[in-house]
mmCIF file of C-alpha atoms and ligand atoms in Angstrom:
data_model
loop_
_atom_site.group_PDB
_atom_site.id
_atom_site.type_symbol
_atom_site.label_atom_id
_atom_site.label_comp_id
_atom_site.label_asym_id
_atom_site.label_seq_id
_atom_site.Cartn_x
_atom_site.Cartn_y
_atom_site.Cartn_z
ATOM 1 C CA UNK S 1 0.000 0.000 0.000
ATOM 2 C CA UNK S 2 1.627 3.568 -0.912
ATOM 3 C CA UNK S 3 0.452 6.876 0.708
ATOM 4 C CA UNK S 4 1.553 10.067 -0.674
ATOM 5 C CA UNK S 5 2.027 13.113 1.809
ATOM 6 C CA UNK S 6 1.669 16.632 0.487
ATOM 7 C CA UNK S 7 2.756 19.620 2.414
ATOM 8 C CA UNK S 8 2.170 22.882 0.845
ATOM 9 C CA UNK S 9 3.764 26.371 0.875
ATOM 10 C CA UNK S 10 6.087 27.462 4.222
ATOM 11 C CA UNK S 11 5.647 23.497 5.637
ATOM 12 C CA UNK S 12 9.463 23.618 4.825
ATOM 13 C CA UNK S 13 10.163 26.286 7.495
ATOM 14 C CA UNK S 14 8.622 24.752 10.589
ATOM 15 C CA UNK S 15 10.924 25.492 13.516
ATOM 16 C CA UNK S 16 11.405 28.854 12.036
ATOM 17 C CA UNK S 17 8.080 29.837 11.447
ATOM 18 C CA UNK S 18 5.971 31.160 14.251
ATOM 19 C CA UNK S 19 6.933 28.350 16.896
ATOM 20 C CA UNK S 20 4.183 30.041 19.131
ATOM 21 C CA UNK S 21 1.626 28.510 16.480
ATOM 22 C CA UNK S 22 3.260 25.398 14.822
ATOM 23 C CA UNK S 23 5.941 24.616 17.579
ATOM 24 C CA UNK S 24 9.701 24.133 17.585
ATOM 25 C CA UNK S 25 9.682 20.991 15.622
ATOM 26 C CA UNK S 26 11.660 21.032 12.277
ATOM 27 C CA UNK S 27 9.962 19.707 8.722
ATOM 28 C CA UNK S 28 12.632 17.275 8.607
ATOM 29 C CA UNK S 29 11.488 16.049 12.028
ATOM 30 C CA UNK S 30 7.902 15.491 10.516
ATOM 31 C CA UNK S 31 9.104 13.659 7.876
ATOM 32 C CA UNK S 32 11.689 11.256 10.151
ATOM 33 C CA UNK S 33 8.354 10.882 12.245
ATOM 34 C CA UNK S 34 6.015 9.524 9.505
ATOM 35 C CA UNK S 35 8.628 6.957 7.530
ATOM 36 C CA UNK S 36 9.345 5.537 11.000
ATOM 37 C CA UNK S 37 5.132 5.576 10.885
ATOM 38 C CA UNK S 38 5.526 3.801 7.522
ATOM 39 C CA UNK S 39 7.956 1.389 8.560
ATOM 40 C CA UNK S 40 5.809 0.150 11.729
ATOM 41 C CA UNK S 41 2.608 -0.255 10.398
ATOM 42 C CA UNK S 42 4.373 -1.587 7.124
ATOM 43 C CA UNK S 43 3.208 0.883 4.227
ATOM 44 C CA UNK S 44 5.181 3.065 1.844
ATOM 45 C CA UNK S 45 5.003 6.666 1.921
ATOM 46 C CA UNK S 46 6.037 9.895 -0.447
ATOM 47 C CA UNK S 47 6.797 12.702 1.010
ATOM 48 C CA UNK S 48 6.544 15.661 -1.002
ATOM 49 C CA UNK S 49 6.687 19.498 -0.045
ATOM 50 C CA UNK S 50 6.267 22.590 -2.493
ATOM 51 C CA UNK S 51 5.556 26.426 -2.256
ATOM 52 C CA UNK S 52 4.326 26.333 -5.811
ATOM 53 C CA UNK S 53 0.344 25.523 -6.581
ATOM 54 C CA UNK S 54 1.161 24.392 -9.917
ATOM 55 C CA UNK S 55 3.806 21.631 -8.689
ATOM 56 C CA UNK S 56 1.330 20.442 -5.908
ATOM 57 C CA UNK S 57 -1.245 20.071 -9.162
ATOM 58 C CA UNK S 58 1.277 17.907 -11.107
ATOM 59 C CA UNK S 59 2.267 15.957 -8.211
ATOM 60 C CA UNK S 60 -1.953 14.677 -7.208
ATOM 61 C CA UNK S 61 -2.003 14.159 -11.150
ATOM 62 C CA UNK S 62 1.079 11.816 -11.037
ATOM 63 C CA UNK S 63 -0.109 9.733 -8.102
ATOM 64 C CA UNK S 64 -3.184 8.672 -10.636
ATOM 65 C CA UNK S 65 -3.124 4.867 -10.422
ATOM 66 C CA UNK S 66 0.260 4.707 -8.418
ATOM 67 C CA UNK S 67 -1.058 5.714 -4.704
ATOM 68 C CA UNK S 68 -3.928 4.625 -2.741
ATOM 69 C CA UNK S 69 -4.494 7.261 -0.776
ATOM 70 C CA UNK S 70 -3.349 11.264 -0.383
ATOM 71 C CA UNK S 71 -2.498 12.896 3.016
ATOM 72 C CA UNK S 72 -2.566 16.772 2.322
ATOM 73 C CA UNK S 73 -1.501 19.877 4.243
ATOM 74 C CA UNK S 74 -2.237 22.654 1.874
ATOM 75 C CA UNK S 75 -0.898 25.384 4.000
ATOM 76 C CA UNK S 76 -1.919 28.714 2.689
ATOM 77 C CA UNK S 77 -3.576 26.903 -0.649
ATOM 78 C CA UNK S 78 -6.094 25.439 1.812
ATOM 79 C CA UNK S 79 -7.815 28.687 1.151
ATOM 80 C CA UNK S 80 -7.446 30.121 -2.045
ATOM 81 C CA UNK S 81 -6.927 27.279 -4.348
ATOM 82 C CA UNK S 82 -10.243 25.366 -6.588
ATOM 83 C CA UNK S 83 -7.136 23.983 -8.663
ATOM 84 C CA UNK S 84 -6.376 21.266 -5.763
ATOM 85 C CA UNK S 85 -9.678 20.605 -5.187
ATOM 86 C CA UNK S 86 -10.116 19.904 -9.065
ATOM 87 C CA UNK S 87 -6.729 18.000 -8.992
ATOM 88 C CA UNK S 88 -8.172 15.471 -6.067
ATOM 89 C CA UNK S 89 -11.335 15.400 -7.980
ATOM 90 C CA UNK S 90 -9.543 14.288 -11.217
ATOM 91 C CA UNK S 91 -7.595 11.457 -9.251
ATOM 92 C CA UNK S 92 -9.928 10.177 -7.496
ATOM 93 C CA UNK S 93 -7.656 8.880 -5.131
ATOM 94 C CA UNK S 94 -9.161 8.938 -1.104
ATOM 95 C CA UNK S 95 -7.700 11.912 0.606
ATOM 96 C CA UNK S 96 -7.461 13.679 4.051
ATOM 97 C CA UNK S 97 -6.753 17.273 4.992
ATOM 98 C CA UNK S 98 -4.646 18.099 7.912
ATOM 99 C CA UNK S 99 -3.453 21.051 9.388
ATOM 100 C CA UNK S 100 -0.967 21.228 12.199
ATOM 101 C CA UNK S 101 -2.678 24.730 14.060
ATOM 102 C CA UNK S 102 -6.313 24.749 14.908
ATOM 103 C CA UNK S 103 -7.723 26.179 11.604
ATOM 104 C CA UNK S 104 -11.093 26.887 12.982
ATOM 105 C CA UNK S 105 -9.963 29.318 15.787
ATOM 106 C CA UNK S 106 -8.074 31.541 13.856
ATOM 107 C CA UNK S 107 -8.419 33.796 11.210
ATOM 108 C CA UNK S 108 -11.595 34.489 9.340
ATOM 109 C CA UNK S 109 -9.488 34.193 5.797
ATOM 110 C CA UNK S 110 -8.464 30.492 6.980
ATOM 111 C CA UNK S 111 -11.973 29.150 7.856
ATOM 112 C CA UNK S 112 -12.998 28.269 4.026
ATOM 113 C CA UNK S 113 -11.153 25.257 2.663
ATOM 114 C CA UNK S 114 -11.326 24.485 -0.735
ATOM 115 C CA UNK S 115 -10.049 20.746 -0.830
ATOM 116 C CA UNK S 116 -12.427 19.897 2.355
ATOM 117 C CA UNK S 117 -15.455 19.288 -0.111
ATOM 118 C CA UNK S 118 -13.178 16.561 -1.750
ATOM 119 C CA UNK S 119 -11.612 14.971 1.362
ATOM 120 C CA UNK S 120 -13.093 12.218 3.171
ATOM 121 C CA UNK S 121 -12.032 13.696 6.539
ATOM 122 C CA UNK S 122 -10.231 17.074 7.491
ATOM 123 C CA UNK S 123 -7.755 17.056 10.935
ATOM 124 C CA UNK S 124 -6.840 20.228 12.464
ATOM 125 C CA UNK S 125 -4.794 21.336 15.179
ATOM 126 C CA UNK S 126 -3.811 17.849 16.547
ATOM 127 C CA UNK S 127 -0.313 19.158 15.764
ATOM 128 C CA UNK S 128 2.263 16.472 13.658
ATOM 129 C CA UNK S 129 0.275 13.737 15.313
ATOM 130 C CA UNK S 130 -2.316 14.829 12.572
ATOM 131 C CA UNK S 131 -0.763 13.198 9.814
ATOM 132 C CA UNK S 132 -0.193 10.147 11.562
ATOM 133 C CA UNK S 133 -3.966 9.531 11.823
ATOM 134 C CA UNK S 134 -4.662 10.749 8.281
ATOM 135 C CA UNK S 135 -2.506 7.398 7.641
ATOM 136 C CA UNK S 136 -3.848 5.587 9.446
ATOM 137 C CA UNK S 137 -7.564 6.466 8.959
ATOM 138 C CA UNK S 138 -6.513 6.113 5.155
ATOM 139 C CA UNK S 139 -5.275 2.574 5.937
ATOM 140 C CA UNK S 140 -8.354 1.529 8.212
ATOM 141 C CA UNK S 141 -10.403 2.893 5.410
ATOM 142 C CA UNK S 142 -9.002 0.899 2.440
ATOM 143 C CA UNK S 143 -8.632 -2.582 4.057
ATOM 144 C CA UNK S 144 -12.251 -2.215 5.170
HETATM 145 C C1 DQA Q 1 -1.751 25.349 8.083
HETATM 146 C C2 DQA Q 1 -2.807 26.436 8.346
HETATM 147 C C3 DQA Q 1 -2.887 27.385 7.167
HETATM 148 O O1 DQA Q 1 -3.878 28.377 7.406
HETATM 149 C C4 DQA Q 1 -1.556 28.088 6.982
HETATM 150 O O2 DQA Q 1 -1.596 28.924 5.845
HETATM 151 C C5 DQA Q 1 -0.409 27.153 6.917
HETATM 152 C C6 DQA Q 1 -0.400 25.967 7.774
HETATM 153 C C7 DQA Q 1 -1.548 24.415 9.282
HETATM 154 O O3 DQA Q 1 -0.966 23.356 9.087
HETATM 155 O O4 DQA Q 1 -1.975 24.727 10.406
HETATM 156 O O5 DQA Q 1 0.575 27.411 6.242
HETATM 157 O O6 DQA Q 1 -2.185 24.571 6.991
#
């Protein structure tokens, strides 16, 4: 079974970025985290960051037929972007939304998410831990 991870623009600076909202850990330290994820519950996993739209687009095209299911963080695309949305739609390939900070009790420009109509199941604000049970809701979900 292969899971592809998408995290979208800024993902790469966590650690940097406003520790106060997305803590001290590093992106590097998310990714370590998940493929030792991978390893014990014996899937494979892509990890794939990018600050461009466009690249995320091409990557959720790619996966068609190759992954069976999609783990994405959006970031800032969360909220602006139908292209993702249409991307997952095209694929057809069972995704999840996660966000690391509590989406819901911040800004009013972060509360619309594009790619939620699409995803089976949106996590927010459990932190990294998020991702972890995108997996493994996407795993539960498929061997059912
Ligand atoms: C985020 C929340 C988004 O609003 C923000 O633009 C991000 C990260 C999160 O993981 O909490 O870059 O997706």
């Amino acid at each position: 079974m292969k899971f592809l991870v998408i995290n979208g623009p800024n993902i790469n600076m966590l650690g940097i970025r406003e520790p106060d909202i997305y803590g001290n850990k590093t992106y590097k330290d998310l990714c370590d985290m998940l493929l030792s994820h991978a390893e014990k519950v014996g899937i494979e996993i892509e990890l794939f960051q990018s600050n461009h739209e466009g690249a995320i687009v091409d990557k959720i095209q790619e996966a068609y037929g190759s992954v069976d299911g999609i783990v994405i963080n959006p970031a800032a695309y969360t909220h602006t972007s139908v292209a993702l949305l249409d991307a997952l739609k095209a694929v057809g390939i069972p995704a999840v939304e996660v966000h690391i900070s509590d989406v819901s009790k911040r800004e009013d420009y972060r509360q619309i998410s594009f790619v939620r109509e699409y995803c089976e199941k949106t996590i927010t604000g459990h932190g990294f831990m998020g991702y972890i049970e995108a997996l493994d809701y996407l795993l539960g979900a498929i061997e059912k």
